[in-house]
Coordinates of N, CA and C and ligand atoms in Angstrom, one line a residue:
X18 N 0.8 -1.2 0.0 CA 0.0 0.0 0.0 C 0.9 1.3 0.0
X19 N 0.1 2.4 -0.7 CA 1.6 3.6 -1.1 C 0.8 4.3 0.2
X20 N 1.4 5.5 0.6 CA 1.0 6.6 1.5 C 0.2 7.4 1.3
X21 N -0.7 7.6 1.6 CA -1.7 8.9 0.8 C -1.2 10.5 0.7
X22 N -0.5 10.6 1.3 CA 0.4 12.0 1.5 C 1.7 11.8 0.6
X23 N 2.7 11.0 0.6 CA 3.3 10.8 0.5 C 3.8 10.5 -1.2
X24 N 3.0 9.1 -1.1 CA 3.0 8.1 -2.3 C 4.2 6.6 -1.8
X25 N 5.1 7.2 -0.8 CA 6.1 6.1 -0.8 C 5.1 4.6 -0.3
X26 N 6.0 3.5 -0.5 CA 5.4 2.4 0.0 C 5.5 2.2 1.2
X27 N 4.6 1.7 1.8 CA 4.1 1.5 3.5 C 4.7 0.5 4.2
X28 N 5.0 0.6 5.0 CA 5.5 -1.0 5.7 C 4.9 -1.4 6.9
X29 N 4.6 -2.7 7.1 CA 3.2 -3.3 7.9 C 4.5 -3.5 9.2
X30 N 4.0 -2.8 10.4 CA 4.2 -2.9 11.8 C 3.6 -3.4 12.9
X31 N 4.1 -4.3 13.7 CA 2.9 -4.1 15.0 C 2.9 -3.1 15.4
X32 N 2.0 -2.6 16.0 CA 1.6 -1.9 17.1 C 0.5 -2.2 18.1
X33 N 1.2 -2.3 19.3 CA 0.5 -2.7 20.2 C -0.2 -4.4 20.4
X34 N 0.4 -5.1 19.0 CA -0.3 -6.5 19.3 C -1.2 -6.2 18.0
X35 N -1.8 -5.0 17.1 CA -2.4 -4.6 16.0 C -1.5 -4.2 15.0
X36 N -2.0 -4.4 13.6 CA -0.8 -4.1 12.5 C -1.4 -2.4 12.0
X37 N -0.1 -1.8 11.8 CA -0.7 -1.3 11.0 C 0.1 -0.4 9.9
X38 N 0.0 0.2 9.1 CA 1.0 0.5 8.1 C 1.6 2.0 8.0
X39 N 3.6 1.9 8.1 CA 3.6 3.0 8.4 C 4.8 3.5 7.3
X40 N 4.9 4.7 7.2 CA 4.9 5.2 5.9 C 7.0 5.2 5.8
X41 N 7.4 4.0 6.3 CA 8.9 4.6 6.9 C 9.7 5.2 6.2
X42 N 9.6 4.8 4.8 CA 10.5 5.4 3.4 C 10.2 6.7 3.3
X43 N 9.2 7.5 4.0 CA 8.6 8.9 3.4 C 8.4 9.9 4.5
X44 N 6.9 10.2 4.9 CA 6.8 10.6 5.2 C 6.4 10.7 6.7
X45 N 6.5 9.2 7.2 CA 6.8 8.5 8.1 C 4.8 8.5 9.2
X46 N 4.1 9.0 8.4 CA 2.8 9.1 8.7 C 2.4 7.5 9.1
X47 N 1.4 7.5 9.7 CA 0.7 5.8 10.1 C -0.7 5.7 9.5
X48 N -0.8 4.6 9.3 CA -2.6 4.0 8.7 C -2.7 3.1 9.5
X49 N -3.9 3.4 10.2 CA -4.9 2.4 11.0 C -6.4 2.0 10.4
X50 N -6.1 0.8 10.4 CA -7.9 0.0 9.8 C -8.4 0.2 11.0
X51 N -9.8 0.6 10.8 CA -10.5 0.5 12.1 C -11.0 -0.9 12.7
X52 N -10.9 -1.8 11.9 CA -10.9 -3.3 12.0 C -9.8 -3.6 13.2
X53 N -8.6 -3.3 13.2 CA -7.1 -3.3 13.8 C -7.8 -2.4 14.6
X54 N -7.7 -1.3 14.9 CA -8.3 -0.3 16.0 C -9.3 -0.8 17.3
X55 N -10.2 -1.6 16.5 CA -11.1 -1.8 17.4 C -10.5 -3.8 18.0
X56 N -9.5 -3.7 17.8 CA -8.9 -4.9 18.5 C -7.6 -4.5 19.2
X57 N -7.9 -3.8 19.3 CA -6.0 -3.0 20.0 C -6.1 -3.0 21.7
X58 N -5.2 -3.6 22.3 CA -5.6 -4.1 23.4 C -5.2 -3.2 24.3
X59 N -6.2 -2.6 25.3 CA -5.9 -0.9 25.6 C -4.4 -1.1 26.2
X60 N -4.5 -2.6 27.2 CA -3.5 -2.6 28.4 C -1.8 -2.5 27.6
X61 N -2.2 -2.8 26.9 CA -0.6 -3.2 25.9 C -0.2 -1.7 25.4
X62 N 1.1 -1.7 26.3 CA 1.8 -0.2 26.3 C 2.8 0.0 25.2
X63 N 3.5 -1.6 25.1 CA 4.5 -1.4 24.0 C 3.3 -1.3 22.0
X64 N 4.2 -0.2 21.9 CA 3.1 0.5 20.3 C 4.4 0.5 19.2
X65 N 5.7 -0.2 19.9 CA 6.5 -0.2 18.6 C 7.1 1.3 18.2
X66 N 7.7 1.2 17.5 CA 8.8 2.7 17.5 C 7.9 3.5 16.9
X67 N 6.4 3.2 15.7 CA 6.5 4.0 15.0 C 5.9 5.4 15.1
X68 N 5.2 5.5 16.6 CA 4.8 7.1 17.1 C 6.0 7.8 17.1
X69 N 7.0 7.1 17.9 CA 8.2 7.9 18.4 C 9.1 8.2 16.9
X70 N 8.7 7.3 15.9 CA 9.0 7.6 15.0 C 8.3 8.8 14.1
X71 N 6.7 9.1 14.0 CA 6.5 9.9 13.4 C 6.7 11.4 14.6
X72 N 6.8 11.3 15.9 CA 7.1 12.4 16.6 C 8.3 13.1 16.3
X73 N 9.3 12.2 15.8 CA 10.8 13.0 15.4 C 10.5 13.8 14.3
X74 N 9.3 13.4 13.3 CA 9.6 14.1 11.8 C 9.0 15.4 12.2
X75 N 9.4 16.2 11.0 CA 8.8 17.6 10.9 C 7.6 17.3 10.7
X76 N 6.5 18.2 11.3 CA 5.4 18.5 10.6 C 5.1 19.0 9.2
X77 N 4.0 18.1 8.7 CA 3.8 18.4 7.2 C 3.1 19.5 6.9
X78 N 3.3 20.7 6.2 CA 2.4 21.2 5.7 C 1.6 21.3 4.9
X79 N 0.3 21.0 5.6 CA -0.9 20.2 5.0 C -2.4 21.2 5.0
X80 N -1.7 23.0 5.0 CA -2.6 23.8 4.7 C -3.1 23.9 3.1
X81 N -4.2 23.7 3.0 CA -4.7 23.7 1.8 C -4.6 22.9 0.8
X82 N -4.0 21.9 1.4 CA -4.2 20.6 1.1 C -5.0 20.0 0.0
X83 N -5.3 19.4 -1.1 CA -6.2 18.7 -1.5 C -6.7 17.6 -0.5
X84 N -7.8 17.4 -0.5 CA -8.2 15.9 0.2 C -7.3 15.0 -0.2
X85 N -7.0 14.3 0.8 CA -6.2 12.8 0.6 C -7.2 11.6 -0.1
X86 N -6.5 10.8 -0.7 CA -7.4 9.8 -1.2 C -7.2 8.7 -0.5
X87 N -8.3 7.8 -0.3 CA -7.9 6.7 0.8 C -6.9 5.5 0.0
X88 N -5.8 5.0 0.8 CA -4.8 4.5 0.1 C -5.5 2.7 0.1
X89 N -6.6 2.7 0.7 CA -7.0 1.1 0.7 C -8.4 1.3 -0.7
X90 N -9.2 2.3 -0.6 CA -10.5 2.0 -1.0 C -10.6 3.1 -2.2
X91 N -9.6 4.1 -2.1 CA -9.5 5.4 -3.2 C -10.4 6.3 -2.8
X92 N -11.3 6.5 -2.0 CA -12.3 7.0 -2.0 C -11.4 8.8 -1.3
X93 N -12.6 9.9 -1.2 CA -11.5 11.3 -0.8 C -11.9 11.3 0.5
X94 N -10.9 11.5 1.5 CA -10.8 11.3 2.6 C -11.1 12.8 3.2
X95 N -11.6 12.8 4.5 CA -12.1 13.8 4.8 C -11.4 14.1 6.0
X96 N -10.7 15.7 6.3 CA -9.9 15.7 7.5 C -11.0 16.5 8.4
X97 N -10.4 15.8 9.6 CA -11.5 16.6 10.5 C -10.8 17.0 12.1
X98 N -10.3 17.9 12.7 CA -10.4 18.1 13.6 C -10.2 17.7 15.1
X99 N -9.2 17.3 15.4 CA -9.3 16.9 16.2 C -9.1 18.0 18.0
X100 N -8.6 18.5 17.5 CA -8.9 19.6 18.7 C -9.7 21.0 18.4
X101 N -10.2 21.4 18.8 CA -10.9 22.7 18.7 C -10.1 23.7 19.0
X102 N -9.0 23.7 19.6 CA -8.5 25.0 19.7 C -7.1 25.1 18.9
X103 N -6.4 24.0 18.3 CA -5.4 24.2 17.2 C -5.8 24.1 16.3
X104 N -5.0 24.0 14.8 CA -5.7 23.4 14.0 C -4.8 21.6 13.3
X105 N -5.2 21.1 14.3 CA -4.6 19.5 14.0 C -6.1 18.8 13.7
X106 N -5.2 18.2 12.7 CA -6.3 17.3 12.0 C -6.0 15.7 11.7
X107 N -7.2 15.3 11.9 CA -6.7 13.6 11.3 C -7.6 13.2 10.0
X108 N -6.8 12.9 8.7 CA -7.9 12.2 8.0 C -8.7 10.8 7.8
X109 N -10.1 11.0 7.6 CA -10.3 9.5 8.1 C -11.5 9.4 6.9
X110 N -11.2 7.5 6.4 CA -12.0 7.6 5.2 C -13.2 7.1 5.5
X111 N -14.4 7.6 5.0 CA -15.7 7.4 5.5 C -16.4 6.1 4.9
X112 N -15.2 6.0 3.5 CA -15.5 4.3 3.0 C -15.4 3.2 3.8
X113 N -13.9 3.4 4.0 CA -13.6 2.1 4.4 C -13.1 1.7 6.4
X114 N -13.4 3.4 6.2 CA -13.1 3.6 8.1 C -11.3 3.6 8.6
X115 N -11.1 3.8 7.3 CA -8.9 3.7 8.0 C -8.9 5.5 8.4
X116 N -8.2 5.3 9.4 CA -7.1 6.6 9.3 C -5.9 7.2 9.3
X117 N -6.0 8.1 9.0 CA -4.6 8.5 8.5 C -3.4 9.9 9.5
X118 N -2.8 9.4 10.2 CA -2.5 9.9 10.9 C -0.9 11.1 10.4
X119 N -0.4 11.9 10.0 CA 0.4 13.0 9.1 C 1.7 13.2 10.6
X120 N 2.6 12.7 10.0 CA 3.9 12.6 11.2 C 4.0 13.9 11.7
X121 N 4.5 14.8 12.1 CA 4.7 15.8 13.3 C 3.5 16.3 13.4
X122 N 1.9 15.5 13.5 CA 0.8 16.1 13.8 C 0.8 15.9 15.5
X123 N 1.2 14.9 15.8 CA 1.5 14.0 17.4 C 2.0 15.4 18.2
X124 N 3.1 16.0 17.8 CA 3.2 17.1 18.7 C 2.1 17.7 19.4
X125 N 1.5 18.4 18.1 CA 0.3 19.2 18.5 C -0.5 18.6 19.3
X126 N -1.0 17.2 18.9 CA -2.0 16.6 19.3 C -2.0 16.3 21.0
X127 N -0.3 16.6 20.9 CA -0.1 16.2 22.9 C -0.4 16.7 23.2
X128 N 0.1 18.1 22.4 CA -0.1 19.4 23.2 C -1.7 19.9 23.8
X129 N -2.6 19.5 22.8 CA -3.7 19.4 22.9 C -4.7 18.3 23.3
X130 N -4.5 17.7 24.1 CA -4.9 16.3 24.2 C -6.0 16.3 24.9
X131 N -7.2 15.7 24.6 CA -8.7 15.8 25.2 C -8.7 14.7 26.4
X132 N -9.6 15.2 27.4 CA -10.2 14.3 28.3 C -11.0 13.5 27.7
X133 N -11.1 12.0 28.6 CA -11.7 10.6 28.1 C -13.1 11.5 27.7
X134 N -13.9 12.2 28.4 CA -15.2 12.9 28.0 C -15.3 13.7 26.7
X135 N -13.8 14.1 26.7 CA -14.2 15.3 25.5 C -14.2 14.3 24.4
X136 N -13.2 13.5 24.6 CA -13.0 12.7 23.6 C -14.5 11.7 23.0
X137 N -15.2 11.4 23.9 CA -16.3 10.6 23.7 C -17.3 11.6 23.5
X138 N -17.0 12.9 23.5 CA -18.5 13.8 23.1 C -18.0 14.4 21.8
X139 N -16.7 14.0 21.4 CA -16.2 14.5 19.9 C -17.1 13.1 19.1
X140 N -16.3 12.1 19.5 CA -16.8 11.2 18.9 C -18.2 11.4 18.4
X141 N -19.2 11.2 19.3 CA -20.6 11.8 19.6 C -21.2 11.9 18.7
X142 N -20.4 13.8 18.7 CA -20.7 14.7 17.8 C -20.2 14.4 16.1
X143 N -19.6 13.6 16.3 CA -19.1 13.2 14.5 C -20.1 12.3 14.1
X144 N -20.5 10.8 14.8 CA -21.6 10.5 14.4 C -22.7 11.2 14.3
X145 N -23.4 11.7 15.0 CA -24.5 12.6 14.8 C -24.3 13.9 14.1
X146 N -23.1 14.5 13.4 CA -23.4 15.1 12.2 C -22.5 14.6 10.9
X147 N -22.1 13.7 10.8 CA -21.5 13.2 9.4 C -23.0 12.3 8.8
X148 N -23.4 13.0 7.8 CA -23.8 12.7 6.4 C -23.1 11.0 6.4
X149 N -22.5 10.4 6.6 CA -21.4 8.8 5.8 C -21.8 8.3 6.8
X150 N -22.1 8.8 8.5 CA -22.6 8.4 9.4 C -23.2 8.0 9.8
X151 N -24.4 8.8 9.5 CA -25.8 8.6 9.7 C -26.4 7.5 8.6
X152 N -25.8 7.0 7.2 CA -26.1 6.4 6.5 C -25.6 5.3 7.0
X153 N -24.9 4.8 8.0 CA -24.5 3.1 8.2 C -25.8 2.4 8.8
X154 N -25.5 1.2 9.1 CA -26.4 0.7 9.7 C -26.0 0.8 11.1
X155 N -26.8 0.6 12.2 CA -26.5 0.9 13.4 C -25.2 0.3 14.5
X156 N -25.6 -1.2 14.2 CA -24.2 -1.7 14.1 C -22.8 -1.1 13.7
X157 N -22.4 -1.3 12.4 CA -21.7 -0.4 12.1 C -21.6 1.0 12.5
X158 N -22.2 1.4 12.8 CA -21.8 3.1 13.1 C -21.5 2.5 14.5
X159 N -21.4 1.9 15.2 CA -20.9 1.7 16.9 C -20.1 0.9 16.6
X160 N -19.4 0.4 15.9 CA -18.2 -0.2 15.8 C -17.4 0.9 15.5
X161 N -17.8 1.7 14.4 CA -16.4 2.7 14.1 C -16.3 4.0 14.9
X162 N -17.3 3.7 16.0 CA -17.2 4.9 16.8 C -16.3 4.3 18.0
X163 N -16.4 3.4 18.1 CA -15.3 2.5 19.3 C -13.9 2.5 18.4
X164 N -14.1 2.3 17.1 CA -12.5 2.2 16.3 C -12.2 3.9 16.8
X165 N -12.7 4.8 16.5 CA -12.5 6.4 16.5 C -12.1 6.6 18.3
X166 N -12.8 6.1 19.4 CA -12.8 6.1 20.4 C -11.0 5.7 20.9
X167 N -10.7 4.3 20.2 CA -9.6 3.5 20.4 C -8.4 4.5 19.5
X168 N -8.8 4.9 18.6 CA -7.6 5.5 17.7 C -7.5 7.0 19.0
X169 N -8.5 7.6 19.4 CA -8.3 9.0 20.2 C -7.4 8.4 22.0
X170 N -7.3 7.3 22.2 CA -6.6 6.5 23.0 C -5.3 6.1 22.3
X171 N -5.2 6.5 21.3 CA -3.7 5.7 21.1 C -2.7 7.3 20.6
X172 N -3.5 8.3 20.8 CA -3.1 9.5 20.3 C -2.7 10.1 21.7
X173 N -3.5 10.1 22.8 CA -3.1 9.9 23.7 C -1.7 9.3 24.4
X174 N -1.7 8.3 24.6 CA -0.5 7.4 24.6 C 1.2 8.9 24.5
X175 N 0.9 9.0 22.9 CA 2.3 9.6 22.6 C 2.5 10.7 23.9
X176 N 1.6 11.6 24.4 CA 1.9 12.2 26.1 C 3.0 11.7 26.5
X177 N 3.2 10.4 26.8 CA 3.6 9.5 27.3 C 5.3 9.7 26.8
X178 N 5.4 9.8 25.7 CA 6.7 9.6 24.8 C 7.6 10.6 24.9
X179 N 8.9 10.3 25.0 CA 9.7 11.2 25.0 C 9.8 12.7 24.2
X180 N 10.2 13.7 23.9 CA 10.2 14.6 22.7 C 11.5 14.5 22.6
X181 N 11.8 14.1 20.9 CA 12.7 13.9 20.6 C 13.7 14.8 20.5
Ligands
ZN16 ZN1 4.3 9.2 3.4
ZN17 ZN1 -11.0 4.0 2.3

């Protein structure tokens, strides 16, 4: 699989006991299936170098951006927000549910890092206004809100990580 930012080829990692694919030849970004997300085992601390790997790179400048295209399903990925008071963003594809995490975004995101509540009322709030959302079936829409739940837990984590 190539990088959606990038283009370089991906290379498949554990993390945490979950695979997932990170961009090491480039631009050192990570892809999470929400399939993999929503099996990631909270207690398991070891996540593999590759946070500490995208925390070393520079942040990408990703103002004005074209939409990314999803690197599994093609479809245009949609970036959204993850804190309200910077502007960090994660893109996430509303096809196929991967996301796409942009290497020196993790700074910010420490810097900004939500409580278990905020985090679960962002969530919330994305189901109950995404259009791609409200079209799943019920099932699915509570799976990929626990995948979104798990991925805003592993974003957390990097707190945790040294600054390089
Ligand atoms: Zn890349
Ligand atoms: Zn996709």
């Amino acid at each position: 699989m190539n990088c959606p930012a990038c283009g370089a080829l991906m290379v498949e990692e554990d993390f945490g006991g979950v695979q997932v694919d990170v961009c090491k030849n480039g631009c050192k970004g990570i892809w999470f299936d929400w399939q993999e997300l929503i099996r990631l085992n909270e207690e398991h601390e070891g996540a593999g170098n590759a946070l500490e790997e995208a925390l070393k790179s520079p942040r990408v400048n990703d103002a004005g951006r074209e939409p990314l295209n999803c690197p599994k399903c093609g479809m245009a990925m949609h970036a959204h927000k993850y804190s309200s008071a910077k502007e960090v963003s994660v893109d996430e594809c509303y096809g196929c549910g991967g996301f796409f995490l942009d290497s020196g975004e993790l700074r910010e995101i420490r810097d900004n890092y939500m409580s278990e509540e905020e985090r679960d009322a962002y969530v919330q709030k994305l189901l109950d206004e995404t259009p791609e959302y409200k079209q799943m079936e019920e099932e699915t829409r509570q799976l990929r809100a626990k995948a979104g739940r798990k991925f805003g837990k592993v974003l957390r984590r990097t707190i945790f990580l040294p600054i390089p």
